[in-house]
């Protein structure tokens, strides 16, 4: 990496140009692994340590960690950080932990980036788990939804740098599977019913009573007590909420045909999986079938889990799913699904067998080189990004066990995180493990992972949370191929879907490489929310380029020869 110059954000519709002065910095020599990341949390001011609330009670919620969201909450063009806090457990009505918000101040006089704790109103309190960032009320200010061991809450952004007091979402009716101890995990948002605003799915984990009375020991009454296995508890029903406008949500789980979502939910995402213009829903469950619901287009969903092939692994067995990522890994134009799982099971890559209206997937984890590297690791957060700008999507997985003393050899509580390099050309859709010093040294019990370009230099940076550990901010300093550059996209849709969630963007060139497609989604990984901008690598000899957008409304926009080295701000026409 050489000296960094200015990065432009271009408003295509009005041809307006804004400039962001980025910090100059001298690069360290690239690591042998080919990916150079620098951990900058402390020096950048992101000082956050997660508290599981463990006080010796050996409770399962204390093992699950919490998530993170990248959010430009003040609208200044620099992505800020919202970090979810948990403990103490069990919540007893006393002093409750508060989440933290860090404002991205941009580069200082020396070109170094700084984050500062932000006073933005009373943030969510209680035993936090997940977070999703999206404009839910259509006012172009980004709001937050926070899941907890307790009711899920909404924090509305007032547009003046503050959030309103947390507002609980409505409780489910008893016949809809209401739980005495609601336990929300990952969340996803999309315009699921086609009325223009963003609806919400909340995956929920276990029906867990802190006073369950179980005494769990591995080797009889003389062995020490430990956290009980999740298999001893039943799962909770997930919840689906329709957006009624103005920050109001209504529980529509049953009427939408989602009452059967009663697995042990930990991951969730909305994506149009069969190119019919409607967002489908995929849920990762722990120990039970993963769920895939096809969107019928009338506000209801059809359970296609077993028919789709994405409910179980290639051996027909359900796994212990945690985190989710969706991307076109094999560059055939349709979105594939990646799931993190327990150790020994390996992570799973489901290849989309499209095109066509059917939702059909094939487990290619073994043949693609995706599964085997994770055999002794327990995966949670997962993100996909072309970290090295070589045209192939890479994968990063946050790992850490739930048991302090794992029950299998070669498996530790604190674990290295996993980096997979994506291959291009005829090998597109396959991976090889990369071992780097920065992924292997000083392992933690990692949980959430979210990606964003916080320094606006065109590559994906990482924030990774840890259970009972510090958040780590990994700045991407990887040097791409000679002459390669990048192209970024920030979509501005019509209100109320101002972030154009559900849009599809495709970049194609003249070099013969397959078009590269990106999907605008909200909520991904594990209990986390990555940045909203889309990015592509641009090869040195790409020739004329073309960017094609399909907006959630079905309208289309084509941009010929979009300038590289910039974030294009593209507005949907009225």
Coordinates of C-alpha atoms in Angstrom, one line a residue, residues 49-288:
X49 CA -14.9 -4.9 26.3
X50 CA -17.9 -7.2 26.2
X51 CA -19.3 -8.5 29.5
X52 CA -21.1 -11.8 29.4
X53 CA -22.4 -11.2 32.9
X54 CA -21.1 -14.5 34.1
X55 CA -21.2 -14.7 37.9
X56 CA -20.7 -18.4 38.3
X57 CA -24.2 -19.4 37.3
X58 CA -23.1 -21.3 34.2
X59 CA -25.9 -19.9 32.0
X60 CA -26.1 -20.5 28.3
X61 CA -26.8 -16.9 27.4
X62 CA -23.4 -16.1 28.9
X63 CA -21.7 -18.0 26.1
X64 CA -23.4 -16.4 23.1
X65 CA -21.7 -13.0 22.9
X66 CA -23.1 -9.9 21.2
X67 CA -23.1 -8.2 17.9
X68 CA -22.1 -4.9 16.2
X69 CA -23.5 -2.5 13.6
X70 CA -21.8 -0.1 11.3
X71 CA -24.1 2.9 11.0
X72 CA -23.6 6.4 9.7
X73 CA -26.0 7.7 12.4
X74 CA -25.0 11.4 12.0
X75 CA -25.1 11.4 8.2
X76 CA -21.6 12.8 7.7
X77 CA -20.4 10.1 5.3
X78 CA -18.1 8.3 7.9
X79 CA -19.4 5.0 9.3
X80 CA -19.8 4.9 13.0
X81 CA -20.0 1.9 15.4
X82 CA -22.7 0.6 17.6
X83 CA -21.6 -2.2 20.0
X84 CA -24.0 -4.3 22.0
X85 CA -23.4 -5.0 25.7
X86 CA -24.8 -7.9 27.7
X87 CA -24.3 -8.7 31.4
X88 CA -25.2 -9.0 34.2
X89 CA -27.1 -12.3 33.8
X90 CA -29.8 -13.0 34.7
X91 CA -31.3 -9.5 34.3
X92 CA -32.7 -8.8 37.8
X93 CA -34.2 -5.3 37.5
X94 CA -31.1 -3.7 39.0
X95 CA -28.5 -1.6 37.2
X96 CA -28.5 -2.8 33.6
X97 CA -25.6 -2.6 31.1
X98 CA -25.8 -0.1 28.3
X99 CA -24.7 -0.4 24.7
X100 CA -22.0 1.9 23.3
X101 CA -21.9 4.1 20.3
X102 CA -18.6 5.4 18.8
X103 CA -18.7 8.3 16.3
X104 CA -16.2 8.1 13.4
X105 CA -14.4 11.5 13.4
X106 CA -12.6 10.9 10.2
X107 CA -8.9 11.5 9.7
X108 CA -7.1 13.9 12.1
X109 CA -4.3 16.2 11.1
X110 CA -1.8 13.3 10.9
X111 CA -4.2 11.3 8.7
X112 CA -5.1 8.9 11.5
X113 CA -8.7 7.9 12.1
X114 CA -10.3 8.5 15.4
X115 CA -13.5 7.3 17.0
X116 CA -15.1 9.0 20.0
X117 CA -17.8 7.8 22.4
X118 CA -21.0 9.5 21.3
X119 CA -23.7 10.9 23.6
X120 CA -26.7 10.2 21.5
X121 CA -29.5 9.7 24.0
X122 CA -30.1 6.7 26.2
X123 CA -29.0 3.7 24.2
X124 CA -30.5 0.2 24.7
X125 CA -30.0 -1.4 28.1
X126 CA -30.4 -4.9 29.3
X127 CA -28.9 -8.2 28.3
X128 CA -28.1 -7.4 24.7
X129 CA -27.5 -9.8 21.9
X130 CA -27.9 -8.6 18.3
X131 CA -28.3 -5.3 16.4
X132 CA -29.5 -4.3 12.9
X133 CA -29.2 -0.8 11.4
X134 CA -31.7 0.5 8.8
X135 CA -34.0 3.4 8.1
X136 CA -37.3 1.9 9.3
X137 CA -39.4 5.0 9.3
X138 CA -38.4 6.4 5.9
X139 CA -37.0 9.7 7.1
X140 CA -33.4 9.0 5.8
X141 CA -31.9 8.8 9.3
X142 CA -30.6 5.3 10.2
X143 CA -32.4 3.7 13.1
X144 CA -31.4 0.7 15.2
X145 CA -33.1 -2.5 16.3
X146 CA -31.5 -4.3 19.2
X147 CA -32.4 -7.9 20.2
X148 CA -31.9 -9.0 23.8
X149 CA -32.6 -11.7 26.3
X150 CA -35.9 -9.9 26.7
X151 CA -38.0 -7.9 24.3
X152 CA -36.5 -6.6 21.0
X153 CA -36.4 -2.8 21.0
X154 CA -36.3 0.0 18.4
X155 CA -34.1 3.1 18.8
X156 CA -35.4 5.8 16.3
X157 CA -32.9 8.3 15.1
X158 CA -34.2 11.9 15.3
X159 CA -31.9 13.2 12.6
X160 CA -30.2 15.6 15.1
X161 CA -27.6 13.1 16.4
X162 CA -29.7 11.4 19.0
X163 CA -31.8 8.3 19.4
X164 CA -35.2 8.2 21.1
X165 CA -35.6 6.0 24.2
X166 CA -35.7 2.3 23.3
X167 CA -39.2 1.2 22.4
X168 CA -40.1 -2.5 22.8
X169 CA -41.7 -4.2 19.8
X170 CA -45.1 -5.6 20.5
X171 CA -45.3 -9.0 22.3
X172 CA -46.6 -12.0 20.4
X173 CA -50.1 -13.3 21.1
X174 CA -50.0 -16.5 23.2
X175 CA -51.2 -18.7 20.3
X176 CA -48.2 -17.4 18.3
X177 CA -45.7 -19.0 20.5
X178 CA -45.1 -16.3 23.1
X179 CA -42.2 -17.1 25.5
X180 CA -42.0 -16.2 29.1
X181 CA -38.3 -15.5 28.6
X182 CA -38.0 -14.1 25.0
X183 CA -34.5 -14.5 23.7
X184 CA -33.8 -12.7 20.4
X185 CA -30.7 -13.2 18.3
X186 CA -29.9 -12.2 14.7
X187 CA -32.3 -9.9 12.8
X188 CA -32.9 -9.1 9.1
X189 CA -35.0 -6.4 7.3
X190 CA -36.5 -6.2 3.9
X191 CA -39.7 -5.1 2.2
X192 CA -41.2 -8.6 2.6
X193 CA -44.8 -7.6 1.8
X194 CA -44.1 -5.3 -1.1
X195 CA -45.7 -2.2 0.4
X196 CA -42.5 -0.1 0.2
X197 CA -41.2 -0.1 3.8
X198 CA -38.9 -2.5 5.7
X199 CA -40.3 -5.4 7.6
X200 CA -38.4 -7.3 10.3
X201 CA -37.6 -10.9 11.1
X202 CA -36.2 -11.7 14.6
X203 CA -34.6 -15.1 15.0
X204 CA -35.0 -16.4 18.5
X205 CA -33.0 -19.1 20.3
X206 CA -34.0 -21.1 23.3
X207 CA -36.8 -21.2 25.8
X208 CA -34.3 -20.6 28.6
X209 CA -35.5 -20.2 32.2
X210 CA -32.5 -19.1 34.4
X211 CA -34.1 -21.2 37.2
X212 CA -34.2 -24.3 35.0
X213 CA -32.7 -26.4 37.9
X214 CA -30.5 -28.6 35.7
X215 CA -27.2 -29.8 37.0
X216 CA -25.0 -30.5 34.0
X217 CA -21.8 -32.4 34.4
X218 CA -19.7 -34.1 31.8
X219 CA -18.5 -37.3 33.6
X220 CA -20.9 -38.0 36.5
X221 CA -21.6 -36.4 39.8
X222 CA -18.0 -36.1 40.8
X223 CA -17.0 -34.0 37.8
X224 CA -17.3 -30.2 37.9
X225 CA -20.5 -28.5 36.8
X226 CA -20.6 -26.8 33.4
X227 CA -22.9 -24.9 31.0
X228 CA -25.7 -27.1 29.9
X229 CA -25.9 -28.3 26.3
X230 CA -28.4 -26.4 24.0
X231 CA -30.0 -29.7 23.1
X232 CA -31.6 -29.8 26.6
X233 CA -33.8 -26.8 25.8
X234 CA -36.6 -26.4 23.3
X235 CA -36.4 -23.6 20.7
X236 CA -38.5 -20.4 20.6
X237 CA -40.7 -19.3 17.8
X238 CA -39.1 -16.7 15.6
X239 CA -41.1 -13.5 15.1
X240 CA -41.9 -11.6 11.9
X241 CA -43.1 -7.9 12.2
X242 CA -44.7 -5.9 9.4
X243 CA -43.8 -2.2 9.3
X244 CA -46.9 0.1 9.8
X245 CA -45.0 3.3 9.3
X246 CA -43.7 5.9 11.7
X247 CA -41.6 3.4 13.6
X248 CA -44.6 1.1 14.4
X249 CA -44.4 -2.6 13.9
X250 CA -47.0 -5.3 14.2
X251 CA -46.5 -9.0 14.9
X252 CA -47.6 -10.8 11.7
X253 CA -45.8 -14.1 12.2
X254 CA -48.9 -16.3 11.8
X255 CA -50.6 -14.3 9.0
X256 CA -47.4 -14.3 7.0
X257 CA -47.1 -18.1 7.2
X258 CA -44.1 -18.1 9.4
X259 CA -45.5 -19.6 12.5
X260 CA -43.5 -22.8 11.7
X261 CA -40.2 -21.0 12.3
X262 CA -39.7 -22.7 15.6
X263 CA -36.2 -23.9 15.4
X264 CA -33.4 -22.7 17.6
X265 CA -32.7 -19.6 15.5
X266 CA -29.3 -17.8 15.6
X267 CA -28.9 -16.4 12.0
X268 CA -31.3 -14.7 9.6
X269 CA -31.2 -12.9 6.3
X270 CA -33.5 -11.7 3.5
X271 CA -32.4 -12.0 -0.1
X272 CA -34.1 -12.5 -3.4
X273 CA -32.7 -16.0 -4.0
X274 CA -34.5 -16.8 -7.3
X275 CA -34.5 -13.4 -9.1
X276 CA -38.3 -12.9 -9.0
X277 CA -37.9 -9.5 -7.3
X278 CA -39.1 -10.6 -3.9
X279 CA -37.0 -11.1 -0.8
X280 CA -36.9 -14.7 0.5
X281 CA -36.0 -15.6 4.1
X282 CA -33.3 -18.0 5.3
X283 CA -32.8 -18.9 8.9
X284 CA -29.8 -20.7 10.5
X285 CA -30.9 -22.9 13.4
X286 CA -28.8 -24.7 16.1
X287 CA -29.3 -28.5 16.0
X288 CA -32.5 -28.3 14.0

